[in-house]
Amino acid sequence: MQLRFEARGVDSELELRPGTWTVGGGPDDGIRYPGLPPGLLTLELDPDRIWLRCAEPRRVGKAMLAPGTLRWLLPDERVRLSRLARLWVESTSRHAATAAVLRSLLEPGAAPDASAAAALICVAGPDVGTVFPLAGSALELGRLPGCVVRLGDGAVSRRHLGLVRQEGTHRVVDLGGRNRARCNGRRLRSGHLLAAGDILAVGRSLLHYRPEAPG
């Protein structure tokens, strides 16, 4: 598994074998950088995925990650370790990596071009690891069986959010969920237009937005 580590403007390549690694400034950390708290980050490396937990709040992608939360790290998402250090998954191409992630997780029998569709990828919560392709012009997110993005998270309302396809992306509509959703850590306003890499926090779940791949 290849990762990139950047510190003080110097970019390094890390080749790590599957298993558990810690990142921090302690003598026992597998990836050590002076000035970081010991055991700041724990990485669980599978052959094709990286899972992480933070001992302290850290920005991952576009949103802060709460301590102790298990999160799937997607290609090109930066983990901000400190003001001067970042870590991310190495990938040869953003679009190729996105397509590979979707192809590997879509249901058997899915259409060959499904990986080009926009998607919400659950990176934390009860449904972590699930990819929800956003097919159609309008769909709903919630716990009801009819929701295209159906979550098993009990903190999510039966009909929580609506997603309307618009100009190559999706506009979010608040359907009156009992727990207000957030986008990139800020309270989500109904009508918000999603951008690539936005993180929706709904209930106890984190959903990473990927727009459709260019045709």
Tab-separated table of C-alpha atoms in Angstrom:
chain	number	residue	atom	x	y	z
A	1	MET	CA	0.000	0.000	0.000
A	2	GLN	CA	1.444	3.369	-1.038
A	3	LEU	CA	0.916	6.541	0.974
A	4	ARG	CA	2.315	10.033	0.602
A	5	PHE	CA	3.653	12.018	3.514
A	6	GLU	CA	4.415	15.724	3.275
A	7	ALA	CA	6.231	17.665	5.973
A	8	ARG	CA	7.626	21.191	5.679
A	9	GLY	CA	7.129	21.072	1.920
A	10	VAL	CA	9.065	17.804	1.477
A	11	ASP	CA	7.016	15.012	-0.126
A	12	SER	CA	7.908	11.385	0.639
A	13	GLU	CA	6.533	8.045	-0.530
A	14	LEU	CA	5.705	5.378	2.060
A	15	GLU	CA	5.343	1.733	1.116
A	16	LEU	CA	3.507	-0.019	3.962
A	17	ARG	CA	2.522	-3.646	4.342
A	18	PRO	CA	-1.040	-4.558	5.449
A	19	GLY	CA	-1.582	-4.372	9.183
A	20	THR	CA	-1.809	-1.757	11.933
A	21	TRP	CA	0.404	1.332	11.959
A	22	THR	CA	0.520	4.300	14.302
A	23	VAL	CA	1.456	7.836	13.303
A	24	GLY	CA	2.820	10.294	15.850
A	25	GLY	CA	5.842	11.689	17.574
A	26	GLY	CA	6.418	8.876	20.052
A	27	PRO	CA	9.362	6.431	19.953
A	28	ASP	CA	7.023	3.484	19.343
A	29	ASP	CA	5.116	5.027	16.430
A	30	GLY	CA	5.629	3.230	13.108
A	31	ILE	CA	5.445	6.520	11.199
A	32	ARG	CA	7.205	9.101	13.337
A	33	TYR	CA	7.294	12.862	12.955
A	34	PRO	CA	8.745	15.060	15.723
A	35	GLY	CA	6.250	17.393	17.347
A	36	LEU	CA	3.188	15.192	16.880
A	37	PRO	CA	1.484	13.665	19.932
A	38	PRO	CA	2.356	9.981	20.445
A	39	GLY	CA	-0.170	7.649	18.832
A	40	LEU	CA	-2.005	10.510	17.152
A	41	LEU	CA	-3.336	8.361	14.325
A	42	THR	CA	-3.967	4.646	13.925
A	43	LEU	CA	-4.062	3.196	10.407
A	44	GLU	CA	-5.554	-0.218	9.607
A	45	LEU	CA	-4.275	-1.249	6.190
A	46	ASP	CA	-6.215	-3.854	4.226
A	47	PRO	CA	-4.927	-4.918	0.795
A	48	ASP	CA	-7.180	-2.364	-0.921
A	49	ARG	CA	-8.395	0.039	1.789
A	50	ILE	CA	-7.124	2.175	4.636
A	51	TRP	CA	-9.112	2.731	7.835
A	52	LEU	CA	-8.109	5.349	10.369
A	53	ARG	CA	-8.844	6.583	13.871
A	54	CYS	CA	-7.596	9.804	15.466
A	55	ALA	CA	-6.737	10.214	19.130
A	56	GLU	CA	-7.344	13.974	18.761
A	57	PRO	CA	-9.607	15.886	16.338
A	58	ARG	CA	-7.943	16.204	12.937
A	59	ARG	CA	-9.118	17.383	9.536
A	60	VAL	CA	-9.595	14.539	7.064
A	61	GLY	CA	-10.620	15.680	3.606
A	62	LYS	CA	-12.985	18.610	4.035
A	63	ALA	CA	-14.197	17.916	7.577
A	64	MET	CA	-12.877	17.340	11.078
A	65	LEU	CA	-12.839	13.768	12.350
A	66	ALA	CA	-13.888	13.212	15.955
A	67	PRO	CA	-11.565	11.176	18.186
A	68	GLY	CA	-12.221	7.437	18.166
A	69	THR	CA	-14.342	7.417	15.006
A	70	LEU	CA	-13.437	4.679	12.527
A	71	ARG	CA	-13.192	6.229	9.062
A	72	TRP	CA	-12.423	4.897	5.605
A	73	LEU	CA	-9.747	7.048	3.940
A	74	LEU	CA	-10.438	7.485	0.222
A	75	PRO	CA	-7.837	8.207	-2.486
A	76	ASP	CA	-6.691	11.853	-2.569
A	77	GLU	CA	-8.168	12.758	0.838
A	78	ARG	CA	-5.588	14.618	2.926
A	79	VAL	CA	-5.169	13.947	6.646
A	80	ARG	CA	-3.850	17.091	8.313
A	81	LEU	CA	-1.530	15.872	11.052
A	82	SER	CA	-0.269	19.346	11.961
A	83	ARG	CA	0.203	22.760	10.392
A	84	LEU	CA	3.251	21.410	8.552
A	85	ALA	CA	2.478	17.720	7.952
A	86	ARG	CA	-0.098	15.851	5.832
A	87	LEU	CA	-0.750	12.236	4.899
A	88	TRP	CA	-2.838	10.784	2.070
A	89	VAL	CA	-3.436	7.653	0.015
A	90	GLU	CA	-1.292	7.411	-3.065
A	91	SER	CA	-3.172	6.973	-6.344
A	92	THR	CA	-2.070	7.236	-9.942
A	93	SER	CA	-5.163	9.148	-11.019
A	94	ARG	CA	-8.066	10.646	-9.161
A	95	HIS	CA	-10.640	9.494	-11.672
A	96	ALA	CA	-9.087	6.047	-12.037
A	97	ALA	CA	-9.016	5.629	-8.273
A	98	THR	CA	-12.623	6.762	-7.952
A	99	ALA	CA	-13.750	4.340	-10.640
A	100	ALA	CA	-11.826	1.492	-9.016
A	101	VAL	CA	-13.410	2.177	-5.632
A	102	LEU	CA	-16.890	2.182	-7.091
A	103	ARG	CA	-16.338	-0.877	-9.288
A	104	SER	CA	-15.084	-2.886	-6.323
A	105	LEU	CA	-18.085	-2.064	-4.131
A	106	LEU	CA	-21.104	-1.895	-6.418
A	107	GLU	CA	-23.641	-4.712	-6.240
A	108	PRO	CA	-22.985	-7.689	-8.557
A	109	GLY	CA	-24.692	-7.203	-11.897
A	110	ALA	CA	-24.523	-3.421	-11.803
A	111	ALA	CA	-24.357	-1.641	-15.130
A	112	PRO	CA	-20.790	-1.432	-16.504
A	113	ASP	CA	-20.881	2.376	-16.537
A	114	ALA	CA	-22.205	2.666	-12.963
A	115	SER	CA	-18.793	3.797	-11.727
A	116	ALA	CA	-19.178	6.996	-13.769
A	117	ALA	CA	-22.303	7.975	-11.824
A	118	ALA	CA	-22.257	10.421	-8.947
A	119	ALA	CA	-22.203	8.681	-5.582
A	120	LEU	CA	-22.294	9.073	-1.827
A	121	ILE	CA	-19.662	6.880	-0.175
A	122	CYS	CA	-20.228	6.070	3.491
A	123	VAL	CA	-16.828	6.553	5.139
A	124	ALA	CA	-17.977	6.340	8.779
A	125	GLY	CA	-21.029	5.000	10.612
A	126	PRO	CA	-23.072	1.773	10.594
A	127	ASP	CA	-22.984	1.592	6.772
A	128	VAL	CA	-19.262	2.330	6.409
A	129	GLY	CA	-17.860	0.935	3.166
A	130	THR	CA	-21.149	1.202	1.251
A	131	VAL	CA	-21.332	3.131	-2.023
A	132	PHE	CA	-24.667	4.667	-3.020
A	133	PRO	CA	-24.784	5.553	-6.754
A	134	LEU	CA	-27.003	8.610	-7.296
A	135	ALA	CA	-29.072	7.577	-10.312
A	136	GLY	CA	-32.079	9.622	-11.389
A	137	SER	CA	-32.928	13.301	-11.264
A	138	ALA	CA	-34.302	13.290	-7.699
A	139	LEU	CA	-33.883	10.868	-4.816
A	140	GLU	CA	-34.089	10.681	-1.040
A	141	LEU	CA	-31.759	9.814	1.830
A	142	GLY	CA	-33.140	8.204	4.948
A	143	ARG	CA	-34.131	4.903	6.591
A	144	LEU	CA	-37.254	4.107	4.557
A	145	PRO	CA	-37.029	1.166	2.114
A	146	GLY	CA	-37.885	3.503	-0.773
A	147	CYS	CA	-34.878	5.761	-0.197
A	148	VAL	CA	-32.141	5.380	-2.813
A	149	VAL	CA	-29.613	6.238	-0.091
A	150	ARG	CA	-30.982	3.967	2.621
A	151	LEU	CA	-28.968	4.073	5.844
A	152	GLY	CA	-29.134	1.692	8.772
A	153	ASP	CA	-28.196	4.498	11.161
A	154	GLY	CA	-30.878	4.839	13.847
A	155	ALA	CA	-29.990	8.530	14.285
A	156	VAL	CA	-31.085	9.208	10.678
A	157	SER	CA	-34.736	10.109	10.055
A	158	ARG	CA	-36.973	7.988	7.845
A	159	ARG	CA	-36.854	10.742	5.211
A	160	HIS	CA	-33.904	12.964	6.064
A	161	LEU	CA	-32.577	14.660	2.912
A	162	GLY	CA	-33.492	15.020	-0.741
A	163	LEU	CA	-30.928	15.168	-3.543
A	164	VAL	CA	-31.792	16.849	-6.854
A	165	ARG	CA	-29.452	16.512	-9.825
A	166	GLN	CA	-28.465	19.935	-11.147
A	167	GLU	CA	-25.701	21.105	-13.486
A	168	GLY	CA	-23.577	17.981	-13.081
A	169	THR	CA	-23.834	17.930	-9.285
A	170	HIS	CA	-26.603	17.623	-6.663
A	171	ARG	CA	-28.565	20.141	-4.640
A	172	VAL	CA	-29.492	19.054	-1.104
A	173	VAL	CA	-33.049	19.592	0.155
A	174	ASP	CA	-33.837	19.349	3.884
A	175	LEU	CA	-36.815	17.006	4.391
A	176	GLY	CA	-37.180	17.847	8.072
A	177	GLY	CA	-34.915	15.247	9.656
A	178	ARG	CA	-34.921	15.383	13.440
A	179	ASN	CA	-31.117	15.726	13.578
A	180	ARG	CA	-29.787	18.550	11.450
A	181	ALA	CA	-27.246	17.461	8.865
A	182	ARG	CA	-23.879	19.144	8.412
A	183	CYS	CA	-21.677	19.669	5.378
A	184	ASN	CA	-17.913	19.945	5.951
A	185	GLY	CA	-18.597	20.510	9.641
A	186	ARG	CA	-21.046	23.368	9.157
A	187	ARG	CA	-24.802	23.295	9.549
A	188	LEU	CA	-26.300	22.283	6.214
A	189	ARG	CA	-28.702	24.745	4.664
A	190	SER	CA	-31.473	23.451	2.451
A	191	GLY	CA	-30.610	24.154	-1.173
A	192	HIS	CA	-26.861	23.686	-0.737
A	193	LEU	CA	-25.087	22.666	-3.957
A	194	LEU	CA	-22.587	19.854	-3.346
A	195	ALA	CA	-18.989	19.965	-4.560
A	196	ALA	CA	-16.509	17.133	-5.043
A	197	GLY	CA	-15.220	15.800	-1.735
A	198	ASP	CA	-17.918	17.409	0.425
A	199	ILE	CA	-18.589	15.448	3.628
A	200	LEU	CA	-22.207	15.145	4.754
A	201	ALA	CA	-22.660	14.321	8.441
A	202	VAL	CA	-26.093	12.715	8.891
A	203	GLY	CA	-26.887	11.090	12.227
A	204	ARG	CA	-23.765	9.115	13.170
A	205	SER	CA	-22.723	8.678	9.535
A	206	LEU	CA	-20.250	10.497	7.288
A	207	LEU	CA	-20.913	10.469	3.527
A	208	HIS	CA	-18.310	11.562	0.978
A	209	TYR	CA	-19.755	13.114	-2.202
A	210	ARG	CA	-18.260	12.188	-5.572
A	211	PRO	CA	-19.740	13.930	-8.640
A	212	GLU	CA	-20.218	12.044	-11.867
A	213	ALA	CA	-17.059	11.425	-13.874
A	214	PRO	CA	-16.668	13.578	-16.983
A	215	GLY	CA	-18.005	11.875	-20.095
